[in-house]
Amino acid sequence: MATTIKTAAATATKTLSSSSLKTLLSRSLTASSAAAPTSLLTSPPKPHPKTPFHPTPSRNFTTQSTLPTTPPSLPSRQRKLKQKSDLEDDFEAATELDDMITKFEAMNTCFDERELGLAALKVGLKMDHEGEDPEKIMTYAARALNALDREGTEGVSIAMALHLMGSVSSGMKKFGDALGYLNKAVRVLGKEGMDEEESRPVMHAVQMELANVKNAMGRREEALGNMKRGLEIKEMILGEDDVEVGKTSRDVAEAFVAILDFKEALPYCLKALEIHEKQLGKSSAQVAHDRLLLGVIYTGMEEHEKALEQNRLAQRTLKSWGLSADLLRAEIGAANMEIALGRYEAAVNTLKVVVPQTEKDSEIRAMVFISIAKALVNQDKFGDSRRCLEIASGILVKKEETKPLEVSEAYMDMSMQYEIMNEFATAISLLKKALALLEKFPHEQHSVGSVSGRIGWLLLLTGKVVEAIPYLESAAETLKESFGPQHFGIGYIYNNMGAAYLELDRPQSAAQMFAVAKDIMDVSLGSHHTDSIEAIQNLSKAYAAMGSYALAIEFQQQAIDAWEGHGSTAEDMLKEARRVLEQLKLKASGSSSDGVRTKPRPLPQTSDPGRSLQPNLQASSAKPAPVN
């Protein structure tokens, strides 16, 4: 008889090896008949067999007793109990989905709906495991929940049904419904009196599914909270040094990299590396993947020598394991790090060795040519760079349908090279192509916002102000959903919206945008960051354009105070800021002066280098900049 769901959940408390509830409970779907019997349904005990009936001897005495040739029929109630017990045993013994469904249908004739909850849940989990129609899975999951969600039912079973419904709803892109089911599961498992040891595997699965759903909705900051909670629970179940804890730690590090929070990513990645070295050895593939990610993090922190060291260590391991595809990506990553260090010739030489190892029309070859173009651009070899980008473009256009995310990332990288060459029309065109690809994926909303913001910035730079505003407005709303309202990248978007409104002679709207930008940057970057100071000066310019010189002077003085804190490194900025302040004072006193410039400074937008990091991918090592 197969082990039950409830038994599997308890066993999983000690044997958890995956973040998926479906994995946790797979034993309940595939257990052999040799497993210890445990009843799936609550039913009365089986009747004890009656003692054989011995009739009273007949009046004609003989030496032999006469026994009945057939057993007497059972009473109706006992017969029904035995039938239910037999059906239950048959269902428990079923291992194939069709057989399980047949046995479940048979149980419908004898069992009350309230008694079928765990059986319906088991069928639903089996169907989900085998990739059946989600609508059918939801039917069984809903039946399970309706039967289980009543007074006296164990909370773990209810939470499992809710998790299944949440997971299936997410797969159907019904993210709002998924959040509702999963949040209710958290509440159920958090009730007072719940057995924590039994509930932890289910709570872990629910937290990780919540992270998946929120990531799919673009709510990455919130998803990180669920991932961290899931990691904490996994540590409680498996111990701090388990390999699976290391893998999840790396996942959390990647999530921080995706929002460009490299400082927060670092300790999680180092923890993953430490665990995998201890448990698997320094030459394991997992350690190599940890080092690749660590290289990306160090690049984001502008510690390029450390990044290059980690990349080289990873390459040795990947080579020993024969992981050629990963090795090629690592070599491209190393070349990008050389570019960041200004070693352009070394980077080009590395990439020339990689080219022959790639297939003619592969996206890997396109990545190589983009990196070569990057090195050439930095050497002012624009003609050669352009030819490399054209080769890459010819490859990528053929991959748009099969690998849209990789292609979109490459288009963003290419656009940056065209910007450096002042070919803004081509840069904008590539970004629009990237945007069209990304918009098809709900979980890429953060990238959609990033690209929209960059397009808006480039349009603003090229004087297409009216066309820029919708892109900037869309970027602001999308990125707030993904990163929260106080992320520094959103401050850049609002600054550029303010610049656009000032260009259109709408100083009041501009002042509002600059004020929002200043508030965000003060919180996320600090009031003395150079871009925060630029936002203050832009706000001063907006008030000057409105004729509100008192406010303009006040904010310009704040900018001067902040520049003074930078010492000799900001002498030119400080000198210009003081000159503008004097001109504002002249304006305020009624003196004519043409020295006050009211045109604000747009702040640059850049692509998100951590958009699609995987353990076996090396992101571009171009200097990370604010999210668009």
XYZ file of C-alpha atoms in Angstrom:
628
model
C 0.000 0.000 0.000
C 1.387 3.419 -0.931
C 2.416 5.991 1.635
C -0.020 8.835 2.019
C 0.327 12.546 1.421
C 0.312 13.244 5.103
C 3.027 10.664 5.757
C 5.133 12.025 2.882
C 4.904 15.549 4.249
C 6.149 14.381 7.619
C 8.964 12.376 6.008
C 9.900 15.383 3.895
C 10.670 17.327 7.056
C 13.856 15.269 7.344
C 14.566 14.580 3.679
C 13.832 17.869 1.891
C 15.947 18.119 -1.270
C 14.014 20.530 -3.472
C 12.191 23.835 -3.222
C 9.148 22.390 -4.950
C 6.210 21.000 -3.002
C 5.608 18.663 -5.916
C 9.072 17.211 -5.307
C 8.498 17.077 -1.562
C 5.380 15.006 -2.072
C 6.407 12.927 -5.057
C 7.008 9.986 -2.756
C 3.294 9.920 -2.017
C 2.598 9.520 -5.732
C 5.186 6.868 -6.576
C 5.810 4.912 -3.371
C 6.095 1.148 -3.770
C 3.679 -1.353 -2.333
C 6.357 -2.327 0.168
C 5.976 0.956 2.046
C 4.468 0.935 5.507
C 0.664 1.003 5.239
C -1.066 4.184 6.260
C -4.707 4.844 5.488
C -5.359 7.828 3.215
C -8.923 8.360 4.395
C -10.429 8.396 7.842
C -12.814 5.462 8.092
C -14.150 3.192 10.808
C -11.976 0.184 11.683
C -12.467 -2.972 9.681
C -14.844 -5.436 11.334
C -13.216 -8.370 13.061
C -14.029 -11.711 11.436
C -16.641 -13.588 13.340
C -15.820 -16.802 15.155
C -16.960 -19.826 13.044
C -20.446 -20.908 14.047
C -20.738 -24.363 15.630
C -24.335 -25.592 15.649
C -25.794 -27.423 18.564
C -25.565 -31.186 18.052
C -28.723 -32.740 16.686
C -30.847 -34.972 18.714
C -29.518 -37.927 16.730
C -26.166 -38.117 18.433
C -23.082 -38.581 16.234
C -19.345 -38.150 16.857
C -18.934 -35.440 14.145
C -19.963 -31.749 14.252
C -21.674 -30.353 11.180
C -20.340 -26.901 10.025
C -22.113 -24.543 7.562
C -20.820 -24.772 3.966
C -21.079 -20.922 3.332
C -20.497 -17.972 5.724
C -23.528 -16.030 6.761
C -24.101 -12.686 5.041
C -22.808 -9.586 6.897
C -25.209 -7.025 8.226
C -25.809 -4.100 5.872
C -23.763 -1.578 7.892
C -20.730 -3.853 8.169
C -20.970 -4.750 4.473
C -20.846 -1.027 3.574
C -17.860 -0.446 5.846
C -15.975 -3.331 4.233
C -16.785 -2.039 0.754
C -15.426 1.421 1.669
C -12.304 -0.136 3.168
C -11.675 -2.205 0.037
C -12.157 0.822 -2.229
C -9.794 2.815 -0.071
C -7.133 0.098 -0.258
C -7.548 -0.127 -4.040
C -7.057 3.642 -4.382
C -3.982 3.553 -2.155
C -2.468 0.797 -4.263
C -2.962 2.656 -7.574
C 0.219 4.185 -9.005
C -0.829 5.138 -12.556
C -2.927 8.262 -13.055
C -5.706 6.567 -15.056
C -6.005 3.856 -12.429
C -6.079 6.450 -9.635
C -8.881 8.370 -11.357
C -10.874 5.151 -11.928
C -10.531 4.146 -8.279
C -11.408 7.687 -7.175
C -14.578 7.617 -9.278
C -15.517 4.318 -7.661
C -15.055 5.862 -4.226
C -17.590 8.544 -5.115
C -20.357 5.955 -4.880
C -19.682 5.136 -1.231
C -17.854 8.051 0.337
C -19.285 11.335 1.453
C -17.730 14.383 -0.253
C -16.231 15.413 3.084
C -14.274 12.155 3.204
C -12.697 12.556 -0.253
C -10.494 15.587 0.437
C -7.097 13.890 0.704
C -7.882 11.522 -2.157
C -8.825 14.450 -4.425
C -5.628 16.245 -3.403
C -3.546 13.170 -4.228
C -5.122 12.937 -7.702
C -4.568 16.663 -8.265
C -0.888 16.429 -7.280
C -0.408 13.422 -9.556
C -2.024 15.250 -12.459
C 0.141 18.300 -11.854
C 3.240 16.099 -11.664
C 2.406 14.626 -15.072
C 1.563 17.962 -16.705
C -2.152 17.398 -17.216
C -4.692 20.083 -18.198
C -4.573 22.790 -15.498
C -8.349 23.207 -15.532
C -8.776 19.541 -14.591
C -6.141 19.869 -11.885
C -7.986 22.854 -10.459
C -11.195 20.812 -10.325
C -9.597 18.213 -8.071
C -7.721 20.810 -6.030
C -10.942 22.755 -5.434
C -12.759 19.581 -4.366
C -9.916 18.839 -1.979
C -9.986 22.327 -0.497
C -13.767 22.344 -0.075
C -13.613 19.006 1.715
C -10.609 19.800 3.891
C -11.319 23.425 4.777
C -13.604 22.726 7.673
C -13.331 22.744 11.410
C -11.126 19.963 12.751
C -9.140 19.322 9.563
C -5.371 19.462 9.884
C -4.000 22.767 8.542
C -1.081 21.225 6.625
C -3.471 19.397 4.286
C -5.430 22.589 3.637
C -2.212 24.507 2.942
C -1.112 21.808 0.492
C -4.363 22.157 -1.423
C -3.995 25.944 -1.460
C -0.396 25.642 -2.669
C -1.492 23.390 -5.523
C -4.197 25.868 -6.532
C -1.725 28.744 -6.328
C 0.880 26.938 -8.405
C -1.620 25.958 -11.108
C -3.126 29.456 -11.186
C 0.342 30.901 -11.685
C 0.938 28.528 -14.589
C -2.293 29.819 -16.125
C -1.000 33.401 -15.626
C -3.795 34.132 -13.151
C -1.325 35.792 -10.818
C -3.885 37.606 -8.672
C -5.684 34.331 -7.923
C -2.352 32.638 -7.246
C -1.390 35.255 -4.664
C -4.755 34.863 -2.958
C -4.384 31.080 -2.560
C -0.742 31.242 -1.486
C -1.227 34.038 1.034
C -4.111 32.103 2.551
C -1.807 29.065 2.824
C 0.687 31.202 4.758
C -2.083 32.277 7.140
C -3.221 28.678 7.638
C 0.294 27.469 8.398
C 0.901 30.383 10.743
C -2.033 29.608 13.016
C -1.328 29.034 16.683
C -0.858 25.401 17.605
C 0.441 24.314 14.191
C 3.132 21.625 14.320
C 6.113 23.596 12.992
C 8.220 20.571 12.125
C 5.433 19.064 10.012
C 4.466 22.366 8.401
C 7.939 23.624 7.463
C 8.300 21.737 4.141
C 4.929 23.064 3.025
C 5.687 26.605 4.220
C 9.003 26.462 2.329
C 7.221 25.459 -0.875
C 4.591 28.183 -0.424
C 7.221 30.886 0.150
C 9.184 29.875 -2.956
C 6.025 29.780 -5.050
C 5.119 33.248 -3.794
C 8.559 34.393 -4.971
C 7.930 32.845 -8.393
C 4.546 34.534 -8.743
C 5.826 37.950 -7.659
C 8.785 37.666 -10.016
C 6.376 36.808 -12.819
C 4.436 39.961 -11.937
C 7.646 42.014 -11.961
C 7.490 42.599 -8.188
C 11.119 41.633 -7.610
C 11.710 43.441 -4.348
C 8.773 41.660 -2.727
C 9.820 38.334 -4.236
C 13.203 38.664 -2.560
C 11.531 38.738 0.841
C 9.827 35.414 0.124
C 13.039 33.890 -1.223
C 14.939 34.867 1.912
C 12.197 33.406 4.111
C 12.276 30.200 2.058
C 16.035 29.978 2.529
C 15.682 30.383 6.296
C 13.149 27.543 6.432
C 15.326 25.284 4.286
C 18.235 25.875 6.677
C 16.007 24.822 9.604
C 15.038 21.622 7.817
C 18.343 20.570 6.287
C 20.996 22.402 8.275
C 23.148 25.366 7.304
C 25.758 23.373 5.359
C 23.490 21.348 3.075
C 24.176 21.534 -0.677
C 20.569 22.559 -1.353
C 20.985 25.486 1.037
C 23.993 26.521 -1.026
C 21.996 26.431 -4.249
C 19.190 28.508 -2.780
C 21.718 30.992 -1.386
C 23.013 31.444 -4.923
C 19.468 31.942 -6.189
C 18.996 34.737 -3.653
C 22.300 36.303 -4.745
C 21.129 36.241 -8.373
C 17.880 37.904 -7.374
C 19.802 40.761 -5.745
C 22.001 41.087 -8.837
C 18.871 41.350 -10.983
C 17.943 44.548 -9.120
C 21.577 45.724 -9.193
C 22.011 45.397 -5.431
C 25.486 43.878 -5.626
C 26.396 44.653 -2.030
C 23.478 42.571 -0.724
C 24.179 39.820 -3.275
C 27.787 39.317 -2.167
C 27.297 37.549 1.219
C 24.749 35.110 -0.247
C 27.067 34.195 -3.112
C 30.036 33.778 -0.753
C 27.888 31.546 1.444
C 26.955 29.380 -1.540
C 30.617 29.113 -2.519
C 31.648 28.131 1.010
C 28.982 25.410 1.274
C 29.679 23.934 -2.158
C 33.449 23.896 -1.612
C 32.960 22.133 1.719
C 30.428 19.578 0.540
C 31.375 19.030 -3.116
C 35.014 20.041 -3.347
C 36.726 23.046 -4.902
C 36.648 21.521 -8.387
C 32.891 20.896 -8.570
C 30.695 22.391 -11.292
C 28.552 24.084 -8.633
C 31.613 25.906 -7.313
C 32.411 27.064 -10.859
C 28.914 28.507 -11.240
C 29.255 30.247 -7.869
C 32.503 31.830 -9.040
C 30.955 33.028 -12.309
C 28.219 34.785 -10.378
C 30.767 36.153 -7.916
C 32.622 37.633 -10.889
C 29.459 39.418 -11.990
C 28.943 40.778 -8.471
C 32.507 42.068 -8.215
C 32.094 43.662 -11.639
C 28.968 45.417 -10.391
C 30.965 46.652 -7.423
C 33.677 47.848 -9.865
C 36.234 45.480 -8.343
C 37.276 44.227 -11.760
C 40.513 42.491 -10.747
C 38.630 40.360 -8.224
C 36.003 39.645 -10.860
C 38.631 38.499 -13.338
C 40.264 36.257 -10.725
C 36.962 34.492 -9.997
C 36.260 34.102 -13.696
C 39.639 32.480 -14.342
C 39.198 30.050 -11.438
C 35.765 29.136 -12.810
C 37.187 28.571 -16.284
C 39.681 26.003 -14.985
C 36.906 23.987 -13.395
C 34.573 24.243 -16.379
C 37.396 23.058 -18.633
C 38.078 20.035 -16.432
C 34.396 19.092 -16.538
C 34.170 19.518 -20.312
C 31.416 22.116 -20.018
C 32.281 23.785 -23.314
C 29.215 26.045 -23.643
C 29.662 27.411 -20.127
C 33.387 27.802 -20.748
C 32.784 29.902 -23.858
C 30.460 32.209 -21.952
C 33.023 32.496 -19.167
C 35.712 33.455 -21.682
C 33.436 36.144 -23.125
C 32.788 37.376 -19.590
C 36.529 37.521 -18.914
C 37.031 39.608 -22.067
C 34.334 42.022 -20.909
C 36.146 42.358 -17.598
C 39.369 43.137 -19.460
C 37.473 45.862 -21.321
C 36.274 47.309 -18.007
C 39.910 47.413 -16.902
C 40.913 49.212 -20.104
C 42.832 46.232 -21.484
C 41.255 46.414 -24.910
C 43.916 44.588 -26.923
C 43.968 41.712 -24.436
C 40.182 41.469 -24.655
C 40.186 41.408 -28.453
C 42.903 38.738 -28.506
C 40.888 36.568 -26.115
C 37.748 36.946 -28.216
C 39.562 36.145 -31.475
C 40.469 32.772 -29.973
C 36.832 32.181 -28.969
C 35.296 32.948 -32.397
C 36.442 29.709 -34.134
C 35.015 27.654 -31.254
C 31.477 28.946 -31.883
C 28.940 27.791 -34.451
C 28.467 30.085 -37.429
C 24.908 31.250 -36.681
C 24.849 30.778 -32.905
C 23.907 33.469 -30.427
C 27.236 32.780 -28.692
C 29.067 33.981 -31.793
C 26.896 37.102 -31.829
C 27.884 37.765 -28.197
C 31.548 37.471 -29.156
C 31.239 40.043 -31.929
C 29.324 42.423 -29.640
C 32.144 42.212 -27.093
C 34.756 42.802 -29.809
C 32.749 45.835 -30.938
C 32.754 47.095 -27.357
C 36.536 46.911 -27.175
C 36.921 48.603 -30.566
C 34.525 51.420 -29.637
C 36.669 52.174 -26.605
C 39.646 52.485 -28.973
C 37.670 54.872 -31.215
C 37.744 52.300 -34.045
C 34.157 53.021 -34.986
C 34.238 51.546 -38.489
C 35.528 48.157 -37.294
C 33.113 48.224 -34.369
C 30.186 48.902 -36.659
C 31.097 45.930 -38.864
C 31.191 43.629 -35.834
C 27.777 44.858 -34.703
C 26.355 44.261 -38.178
C 27.615 40.664 -38.106
C 25.992 40.171 -34.689
C 22.733 41.714 -35.879
C 22.608 39.358 -38.863
C 22.809 36.388 -36.518
C 20.399 37.690 -33.883
C 17.561 38.545 -36.236
C 17.284 34.807 -37.003
C 17.020 33.979 -33.301
C 14.243 36.370 -32.290
C 11.549 33.683 -32.267
C 13.550 30.896 -30.643
C 15.573 32.873 -28.079
C 13.796 36.199 -27.598
C 15.218 37.020 -24.153
C 18.829 36.418 -25.144
C 18.312 38.461 -28.313
C 16.675 41.341 -26.456
C 19.613 41.509 -24.049
C 22.045 41.538 -26.973
C 20.087 44.344 -28.674
C 20.355 46.426 -25.496
C 24.102 45.879 -25.355
C 24.474 46.774 -29.040
C 22.467 49.959 -28.603
C 24.961 51.201 -26.031
C 27.790 50.892 -28.541
C 25.829 52.870 -31.132
C 25.183 55.557 -28.509
C 28.913 55.938 -27.942
C 29.308 56.388 -31.713
C 26.511 59.030 -31.600
C 24.330 56.919 -33.874
C 21.229 57.522 -31.801
C 18.648 56.531 -34.399
C 20.150 53.039 -34.665
C 20.409 52.797 -30.882
C 16.737 53.721 -30.461
C 15.708 51.267 -33.182
C 17.505 48.397 -31.431
C 15.923 49.283 -28.095
C 12.465 49.328 -29.642
C 13.117 45.852 -31.067
C 14.221 44.678 -27.622
C 11.107 46.208 -26.065
C 8.809 44.409 -28.513
C 10.400 41.073 -27.559
C 10.322 41.701 -23.804
C 6.696 42.836 -23.661
C 5.593 39.263 -24.410
C 6.873 38.064 -21.032
C 5.092 39.145 -17.821
C 8.114 38.256 -15.682
C 10.274 40.688 -17.677
C 8.368 43.814 -16.680
C 11.438 45.213 -14.934
C 13.315 44.957 -18.228
C 10.398 46.511 -20.092
C 10.595 49.496 -17.742
C 14.365 49.664 -18.088
C 14.272 49.722 -21.888
C 11.356 52.182 -21.983
C 13.294 54.570 -19.752
C 16.345 54.354 -21.958
C 14.346 54.999 -25.122
C 12.772 58.036 -23.447
C 16.200 59.366 -22.461
C 17.596 58.985 -25.994
C 14.543 60.624 -27.535
C 14.976 63.496 -25.086
C 18.634 63.860 -26.050
C 17.757 63.974 -29.737
C 15.109 66.666 -29.233
C 12.065 64.393 -29.648
C 10.614 65.562 -26.367
C 6.922 64.888 -26.997
C 7.711 61.349 -28.154
C 9.931 60.796 -25.102
C 7.324 61.518 -22.415
C 5.093 58.411 -22.904
C 8.142 56.148 -22.696
C 9.343 57.847 -19.521
C 5.903 57.773 -17.888
C 5.485 54.092 -18.744
C 8.951 53.334 -17.388
C 8.228 55.054 -14.077
C 5.025 53.100 -13.454
C 6.487 49.756 -14.537
C 9.650 50.106 -12.471
C 7.704 51.135 -9.367
C 5.829 47.839 -9.627
C 9.094 45.927 -10.006
C 11.416 47.643 -7.541
C 9.218 49.709 -5.239
C 8.793 53.509 -5.297
C 12.153 54.378 -3.691
C 14.549 52.566 -6.023
C 17.270 54.929 -7.248
C 16.625 54.083 -10.912
C 13.131 55.518 -10.682
C 14.654 58.783 -9.500
C 16.517 59.036 -12.814
C 13.283 58.501 -14.725
C 11.520 61.307 -12.821
C 14.497 63.603 -13.342
C 14.277 63.075 -17.093
C 10.512 63.564 -17.069
C 11.150 66.896 -15.370
C 13.672 67.798 -18.068
C 11.117 66.947 -20.744
C 8.391 69.104 -19.154
C 10.787 72.025 -18.790
C 11.669 71.723 -22.483
C 7.942 71.975 -23.219
C 7.703 75.146 -21.095
C 5.747 73.430 -18.328
C 7.871 74.458 -15.312
C 5.274 73.567 -12.681
C 5.052 69.964 -13.929
C 8.841 69.923 -14.195
C 9.240 71.083 -10.591
C 6.941 68.296 -9.405
C 8.993 65.673 -11.248
C 12.324 67.063 -10.043
C 11.021 67.129 -6.452
C 10.063 63.448 -6.673
C 13.449 62.629 -8.203
C 15.250 64.493 -5.408
C 13.297 62.702 -2.680
C 14.003 59.272 -4.185
C 17.698 59.959 -4.716
C 18.147 61.387 -1.229
C 16.805 58.127 0.224
C 18.448 55.659 -2.159
C 21.743 57.381 -3.010
C 22.184 59.931 -0.260
C 21.857 63.697 -0.499
C 25.564 64.156 -1.319
C 25.632 61.798 -4.310
C 26.509 63.693 -7.492
C 23.244 62.720 -9.200
C 21.241 63.779 -6.132
C 22.968 67.176 -6.348
C 22.114 67.418 -10.058
C 18.464 66.758 -9.203
C 18.565 69.631 -6.663
C 20.040 71.965 -9.267
C 17.414 70.933 -11.797
C 14.714 71.717 -9.228
C 16.287 75.148 -8.766
C 16.143 75.705 -12.532
C 12.456 74.777 -12.635
C 11.620 77.324 -9.929
C 13.724 79.931 -11.729
C 11.724 79.284 -14.898
C 8.544 79.884 -12.871
C 9.959 83.135 -11.498
C 10.064 81.707 -7.964
C 13.569 82.970 -7.287
C 13.463 82.576 -3.526
C 12.943 78.829 -3.867
C 15.408 78.631 -6.740
C 18.078 80.312 -4.568
C 17.291 78.021 -1.631
C 17.795 74.827 -3.653
C 20.858 76.194 -5.447
C 22.431 76.909 -2.058
C 21.694 73.313 -1.009
C 23.530 72.140 -4.122
C 26.535 74.352 -3.290
C 26.665 72.985 0.263
C 26.613 69.436 -1.103
C 29.357 70.147 -3.698
C 31.571 71.614 -0.977
C 31.490 68.240 0.745
C 33.220 66.666 -2.275
C 36.425 68.654 -1.824
C 38.879 69.138 -4.679
C 37.201 66.513 -6.887
C 34.237 68.834 -7.463
C 35.959 72.193 -7.872
C 34.573 72.855 -11.364
C 31.009 71.896 -10.373
C 31.234 74.052 -7.255
C 32.499 77.046 -9.235
C 29.642 76.736 -11.748
C 27.056 76.302 -8.974
C 28.238 79.497 -7.253
C 28.083 81.391 -10.546
C 24.481 80.267 -11.089
C 23.594 81.310 -7.526
C 24.906 84.846 -8.129
C 22.878 85.110 -11.329
C 19.748 83.976 -9.487
C 20.292 86.654 -6.835
C 20.594 89.273 -9.569
C 17.354 88.047 -11.115
C 15.645 88.119 -7.745
C 16.729 91.727 -7.191
C 15.242 92.745 -10.533
C 18.524 93.098 -12.399
C 18.574 91.761 -15.947
C 20.833 88.766 -16.471
C 21.094 86.181 -19.182
C 23.441 84.050 -17.140
C 20.833 81.792 -15.532
C 20.438 78.682 -17.638
C 17.122 76.974 -17.067
C 17.780 73.973 -19.280
C 18.096 70.982 -16.921
C 20.597 68.200 -17.209
C 19.037 64.841 -18.162
C 20.620 61.929 -16.340
C 21.753 58.957 -18.452
C 19.907 55.680 -18.632
C 21.635 52.353 -19.035
C 20.627 48.768 -19.568
C 20.222 46.425 -16.653
C 23.232 44.078 -16.851
C 21.725 41.575 -14.448
C 18.454 41.075 -16.281
C 18.734 37.393 -17.106
C 21.609 36.081 -15.051
C 21.787 32.349 -14.658
C 24.528 30.434 -12.844
C 26.118 29.448 -16.163
C 25.914 32.880 -17.752
C 28.409 35.696 -17.441
C 26.812 39.112 -17.678
C 28.344 42.006 -19.494
C 31.012 43.673 -17.449
C 30.227 47.138 -18.659
C 30.097 49.540 -15.751
C 26.685 49.087 -14.107
C 24.610 52.177 -13.890
C 21.181 53.051 -12.594
C 18.230 50.995 -13.687
C 16.357 52.863 -16.354
